[in-house]
PDB file of C-alpha atoms in Angstrom:
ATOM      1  CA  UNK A  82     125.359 304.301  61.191  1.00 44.00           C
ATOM      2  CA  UNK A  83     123.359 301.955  58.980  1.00 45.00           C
ATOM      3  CA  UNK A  84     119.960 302.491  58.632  1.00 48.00           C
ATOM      4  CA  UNK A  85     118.383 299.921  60.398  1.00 48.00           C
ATOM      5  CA  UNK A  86     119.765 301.391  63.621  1.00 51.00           C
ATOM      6  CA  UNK A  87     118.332 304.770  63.349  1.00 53.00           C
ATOM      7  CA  UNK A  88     114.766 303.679  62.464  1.00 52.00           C
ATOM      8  CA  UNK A  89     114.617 301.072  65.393  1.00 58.00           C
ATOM      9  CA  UNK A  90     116.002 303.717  67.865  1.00 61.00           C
ATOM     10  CA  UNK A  91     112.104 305.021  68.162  1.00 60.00           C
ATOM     11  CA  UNK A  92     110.662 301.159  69.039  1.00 63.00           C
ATOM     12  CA  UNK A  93     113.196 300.652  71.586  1.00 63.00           C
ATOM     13  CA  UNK A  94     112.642 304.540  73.635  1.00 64.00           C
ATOM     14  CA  UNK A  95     109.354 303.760  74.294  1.00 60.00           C
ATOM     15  CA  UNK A  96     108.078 307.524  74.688  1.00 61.00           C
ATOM     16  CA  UNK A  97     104.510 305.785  73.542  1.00 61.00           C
ATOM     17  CA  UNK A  98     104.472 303.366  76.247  1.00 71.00           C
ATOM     18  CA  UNK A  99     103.321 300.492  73.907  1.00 75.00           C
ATOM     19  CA  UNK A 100     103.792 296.821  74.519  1.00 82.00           C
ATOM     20  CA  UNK A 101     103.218 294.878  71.004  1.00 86.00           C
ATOM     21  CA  UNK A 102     102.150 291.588  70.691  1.00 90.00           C
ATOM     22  CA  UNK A 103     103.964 291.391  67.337  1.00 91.00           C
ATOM     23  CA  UNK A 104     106.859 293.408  65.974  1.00 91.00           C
ATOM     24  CA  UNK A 105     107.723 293.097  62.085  1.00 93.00           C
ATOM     25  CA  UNK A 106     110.907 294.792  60.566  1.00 92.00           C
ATOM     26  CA  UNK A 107     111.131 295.521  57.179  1.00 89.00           C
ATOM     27  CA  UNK A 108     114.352 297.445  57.255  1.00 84.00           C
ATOM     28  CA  UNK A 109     117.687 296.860  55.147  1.00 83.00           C
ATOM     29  CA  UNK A 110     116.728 298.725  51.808  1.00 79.00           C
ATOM     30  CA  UNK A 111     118.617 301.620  52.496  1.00 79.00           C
ATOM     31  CA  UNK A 112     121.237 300.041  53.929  1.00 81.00           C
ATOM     32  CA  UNK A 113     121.780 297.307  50.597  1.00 78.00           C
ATOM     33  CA  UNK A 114     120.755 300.803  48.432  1.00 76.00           C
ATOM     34  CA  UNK A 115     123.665 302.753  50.214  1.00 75.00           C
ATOM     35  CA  UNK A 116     125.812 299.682  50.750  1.00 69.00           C
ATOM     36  CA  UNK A 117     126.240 299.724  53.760  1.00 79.00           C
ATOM     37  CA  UNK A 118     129.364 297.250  54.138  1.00 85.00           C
ATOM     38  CA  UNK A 119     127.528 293.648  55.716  1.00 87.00           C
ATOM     39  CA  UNK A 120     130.336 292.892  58.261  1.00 86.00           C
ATOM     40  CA  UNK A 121     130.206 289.488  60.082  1.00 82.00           C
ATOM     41  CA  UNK A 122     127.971 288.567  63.057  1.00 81.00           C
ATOM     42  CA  UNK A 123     129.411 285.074  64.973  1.00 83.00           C
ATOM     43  CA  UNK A 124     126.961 285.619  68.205  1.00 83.00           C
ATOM     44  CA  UNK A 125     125.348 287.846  70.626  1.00 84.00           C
ATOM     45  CA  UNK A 126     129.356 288.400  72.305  1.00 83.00           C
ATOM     46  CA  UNK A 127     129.990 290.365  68.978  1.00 83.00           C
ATOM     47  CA  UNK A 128     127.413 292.959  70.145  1.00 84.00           C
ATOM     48  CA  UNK A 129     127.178 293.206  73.394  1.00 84.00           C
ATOM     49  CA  UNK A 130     129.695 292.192  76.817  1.00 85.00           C
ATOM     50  CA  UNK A 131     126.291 291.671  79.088  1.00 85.00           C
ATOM     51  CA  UNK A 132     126.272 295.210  80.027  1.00 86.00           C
ATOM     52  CA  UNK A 133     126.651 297.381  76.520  1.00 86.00           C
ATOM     53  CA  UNK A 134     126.416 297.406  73.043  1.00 85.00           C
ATOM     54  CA  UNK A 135     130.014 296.944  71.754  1.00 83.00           C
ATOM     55  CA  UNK A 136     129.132 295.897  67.963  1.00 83.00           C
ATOM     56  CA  UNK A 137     130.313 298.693  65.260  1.00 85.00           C
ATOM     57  CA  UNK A 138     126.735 300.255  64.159  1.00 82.00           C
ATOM     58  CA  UNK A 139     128.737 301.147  60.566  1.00 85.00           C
ATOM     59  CA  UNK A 140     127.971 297.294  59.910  1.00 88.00           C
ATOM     60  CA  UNK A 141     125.154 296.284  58.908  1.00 88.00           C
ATOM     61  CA  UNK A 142     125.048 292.189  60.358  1.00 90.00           C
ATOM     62  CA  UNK A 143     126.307 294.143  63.926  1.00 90.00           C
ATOM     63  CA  UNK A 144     123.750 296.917  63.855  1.00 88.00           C
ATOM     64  CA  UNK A 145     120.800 294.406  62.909  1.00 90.00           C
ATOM     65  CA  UNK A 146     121.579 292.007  65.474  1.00 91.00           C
ATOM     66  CA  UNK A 147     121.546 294.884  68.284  1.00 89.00           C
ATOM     67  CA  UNK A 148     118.615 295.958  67.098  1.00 89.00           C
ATOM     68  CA  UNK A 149     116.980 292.583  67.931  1.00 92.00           C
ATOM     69  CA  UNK A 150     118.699 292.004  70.891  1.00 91.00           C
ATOM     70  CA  UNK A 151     117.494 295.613  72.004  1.00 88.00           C
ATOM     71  CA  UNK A 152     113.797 295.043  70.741  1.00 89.00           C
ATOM     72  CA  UNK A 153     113.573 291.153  72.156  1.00 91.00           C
ATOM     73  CA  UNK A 154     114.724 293.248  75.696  1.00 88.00           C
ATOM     74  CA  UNK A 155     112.652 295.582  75.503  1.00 86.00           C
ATOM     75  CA  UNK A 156     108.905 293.555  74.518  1.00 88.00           C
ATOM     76  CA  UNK A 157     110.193 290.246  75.548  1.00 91.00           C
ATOM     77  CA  UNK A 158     106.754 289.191  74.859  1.00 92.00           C
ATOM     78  CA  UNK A 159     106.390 289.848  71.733  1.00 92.00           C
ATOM     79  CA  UNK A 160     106.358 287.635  68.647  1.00 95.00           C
ATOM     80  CA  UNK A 161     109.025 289.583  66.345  1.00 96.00           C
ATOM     81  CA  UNK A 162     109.018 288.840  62.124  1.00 96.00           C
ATOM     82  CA  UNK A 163     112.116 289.626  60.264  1.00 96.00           C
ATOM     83  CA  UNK A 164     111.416 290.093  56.453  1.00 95.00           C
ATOM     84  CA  UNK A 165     113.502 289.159  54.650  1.00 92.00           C
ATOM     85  CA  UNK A 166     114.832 291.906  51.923  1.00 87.00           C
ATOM     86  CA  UNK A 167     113.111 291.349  48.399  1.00 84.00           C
ATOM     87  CA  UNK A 168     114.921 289.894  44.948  1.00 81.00           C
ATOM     88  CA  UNK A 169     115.118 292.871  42.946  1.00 73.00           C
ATOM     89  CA  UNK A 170     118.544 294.569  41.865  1.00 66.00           C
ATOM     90  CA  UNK A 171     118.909 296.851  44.871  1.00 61.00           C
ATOM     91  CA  UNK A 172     122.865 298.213  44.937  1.00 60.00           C
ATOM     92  CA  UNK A 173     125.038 300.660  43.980  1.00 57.00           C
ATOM     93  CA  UNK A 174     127.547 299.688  41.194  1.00 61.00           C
ATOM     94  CA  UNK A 175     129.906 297.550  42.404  1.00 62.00           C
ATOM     95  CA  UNK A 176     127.748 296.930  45.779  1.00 66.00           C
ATOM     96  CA  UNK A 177     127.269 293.676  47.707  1.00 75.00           C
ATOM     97  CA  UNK A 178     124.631 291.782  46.539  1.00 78.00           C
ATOM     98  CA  UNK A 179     120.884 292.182  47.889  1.00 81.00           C
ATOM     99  CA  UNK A 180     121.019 288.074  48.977  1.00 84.00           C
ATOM    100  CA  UNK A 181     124.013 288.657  50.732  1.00 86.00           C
ATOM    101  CA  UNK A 182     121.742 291.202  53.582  1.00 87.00           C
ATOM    102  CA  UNK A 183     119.029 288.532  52.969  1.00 89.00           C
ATOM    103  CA  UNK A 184     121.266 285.741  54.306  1.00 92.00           C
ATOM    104  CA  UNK A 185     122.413 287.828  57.165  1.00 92.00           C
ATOM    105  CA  UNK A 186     118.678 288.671  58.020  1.00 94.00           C
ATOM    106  CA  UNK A 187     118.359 284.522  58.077  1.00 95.00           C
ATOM    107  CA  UNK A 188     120.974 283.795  60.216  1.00 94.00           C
ATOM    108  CA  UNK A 189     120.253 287.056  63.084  1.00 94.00           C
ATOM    109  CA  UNK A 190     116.388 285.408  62.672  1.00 95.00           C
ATOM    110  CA  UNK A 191     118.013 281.666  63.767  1.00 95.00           C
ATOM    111  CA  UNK A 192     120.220 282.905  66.181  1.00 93.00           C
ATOM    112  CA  UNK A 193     117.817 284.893  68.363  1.00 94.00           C
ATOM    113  CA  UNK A 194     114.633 282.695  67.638  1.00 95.00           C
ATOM    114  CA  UNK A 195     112.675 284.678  65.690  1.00 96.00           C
ATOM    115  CA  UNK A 196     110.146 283.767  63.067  1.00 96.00           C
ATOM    116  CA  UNK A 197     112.211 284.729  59.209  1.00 96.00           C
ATOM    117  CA  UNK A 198     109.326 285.865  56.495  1.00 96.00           C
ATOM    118  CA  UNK A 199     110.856 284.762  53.228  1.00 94.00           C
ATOM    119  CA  UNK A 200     110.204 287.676  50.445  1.00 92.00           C
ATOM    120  CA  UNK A 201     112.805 286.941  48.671  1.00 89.00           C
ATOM    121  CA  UNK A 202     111.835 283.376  47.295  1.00 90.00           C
ATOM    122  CA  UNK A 203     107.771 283.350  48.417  1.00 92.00           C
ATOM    123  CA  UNK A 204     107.035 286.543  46.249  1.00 91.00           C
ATOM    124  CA  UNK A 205     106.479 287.145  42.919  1.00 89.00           C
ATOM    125  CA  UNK A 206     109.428 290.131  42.720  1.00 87.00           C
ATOM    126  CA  UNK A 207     112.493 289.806  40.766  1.00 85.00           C
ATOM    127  CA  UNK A 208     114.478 291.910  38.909  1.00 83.00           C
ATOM    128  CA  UNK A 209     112.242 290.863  35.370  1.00 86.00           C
ATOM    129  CA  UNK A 210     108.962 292.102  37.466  1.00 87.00           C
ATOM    130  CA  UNK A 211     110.501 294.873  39.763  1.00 83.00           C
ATOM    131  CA  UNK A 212     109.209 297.753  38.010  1.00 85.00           C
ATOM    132  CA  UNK A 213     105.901 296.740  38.567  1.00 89.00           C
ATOM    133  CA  UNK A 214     106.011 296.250  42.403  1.00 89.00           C
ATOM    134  CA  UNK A 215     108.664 299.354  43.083  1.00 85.00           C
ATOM    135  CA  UNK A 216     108.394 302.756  42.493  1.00 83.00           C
ATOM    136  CA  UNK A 217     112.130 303.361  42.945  1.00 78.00           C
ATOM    137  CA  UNK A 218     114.193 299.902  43.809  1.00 69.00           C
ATOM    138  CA  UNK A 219     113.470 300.923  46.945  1.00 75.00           C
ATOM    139  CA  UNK A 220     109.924 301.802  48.509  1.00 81.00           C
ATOM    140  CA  UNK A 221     107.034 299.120  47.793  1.00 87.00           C
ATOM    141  CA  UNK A 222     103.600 300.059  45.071  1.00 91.00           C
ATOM    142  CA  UNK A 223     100.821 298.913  45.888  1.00 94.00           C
ATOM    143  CA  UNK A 224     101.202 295.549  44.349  1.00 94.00           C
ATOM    144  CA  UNK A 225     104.343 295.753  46.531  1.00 92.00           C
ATOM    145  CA  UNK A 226     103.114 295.707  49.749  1.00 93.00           C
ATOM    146  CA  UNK A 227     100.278 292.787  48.884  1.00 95.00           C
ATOM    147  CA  UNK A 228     103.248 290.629  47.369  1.00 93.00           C
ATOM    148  CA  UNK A 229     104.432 291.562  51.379  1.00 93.00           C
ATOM    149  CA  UNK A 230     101.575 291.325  53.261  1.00 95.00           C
ATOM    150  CA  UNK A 231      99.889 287.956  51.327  1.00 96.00           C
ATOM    151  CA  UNK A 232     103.510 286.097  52.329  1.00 95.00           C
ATOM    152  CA  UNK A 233     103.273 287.488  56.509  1.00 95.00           C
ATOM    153  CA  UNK A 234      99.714 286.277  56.386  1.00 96.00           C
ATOM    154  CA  UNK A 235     100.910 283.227  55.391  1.00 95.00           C
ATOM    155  CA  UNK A 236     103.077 283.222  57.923  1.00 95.00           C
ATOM    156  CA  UNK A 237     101.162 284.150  60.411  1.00 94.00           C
ATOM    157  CA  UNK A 238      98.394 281.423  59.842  1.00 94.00           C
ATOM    158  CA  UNK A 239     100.826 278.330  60.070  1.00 92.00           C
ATOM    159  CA  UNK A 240     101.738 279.392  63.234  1.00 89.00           C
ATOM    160  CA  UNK A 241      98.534 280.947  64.434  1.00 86.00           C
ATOM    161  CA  UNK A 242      96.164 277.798  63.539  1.00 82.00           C
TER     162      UNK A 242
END
């Protein structure tokens, strides 16, 4: 299963009995890291027949979009952030390309109306600089995680004002 299913399965049992006003995902890392193979993703019909979840959770485009059709069921209230993954050289040899998860994370964002965060081009992390915001290609420093948070805030103010 990629990644991104497993860590969502927690948001969308509920044992906590929350009800967010705003949901951000960060997820994909591990799936770009373990290369996870990025499928296709032409609609909600791909995922689910109105009833159940019919996408193949082995891809990662299918797995992602459940898990937003799943979340946006579950807190229908709630304003939900994608992030999209960060430029840095994140795959195995011979793996897909980190821009090719970020443009799936784009599309899932456009298709089910929820607000993209664009890491990938509005930070300051590349490959030249991604030693100093990465501890291992995968998991955020410091510096990291302000890079992340400084671009959601920005975010969040244009459509907050």
């Amino acid at each position: 299963k990629a990644a991104c299913m497993d860590r969502a399965t927690l948001l969308h049992n509920n044992n906590l009995k929350i009800n967010p006003d705003i949901i951000v995902f960060a997820i994909g890392a591990n799936d770009a890291l373990g290369s996870y193979e990025i499928g296709t993703h032409n609609g909600l019909s791909d995922v689910y027949d109105g009833q159940n979840y019919i996408g193949d959770t082995k891809l990662f485009a299918q797995a992602y979009a459940m898990m937003l059709h799943k979340t946006k069921t579950q807190y229908p209230d709630a304003d939900i952030y994608l992030f999209s993954m960060l430029n840095w050289p994140l795959k195995k040899e011979g793996g897909t390309p980190i821009v090719n998860y970020t443009n799936v994370v784009k599309q899932i964002a456009d298709e089910f109306g929820v607000t993209y965060v664009d890491l990938f081009n509005e930070t300051d992390i590349s490959p030249e600089t991604a030693e100093k915001y990465f501890y291992d290609k995968v998991h955020p420093t410091p510096a990291g995680f302000t890079q992340m948070s400084d671009c959601l805030i920005k975010v969040l103010k244009e459509k907050y004002k």
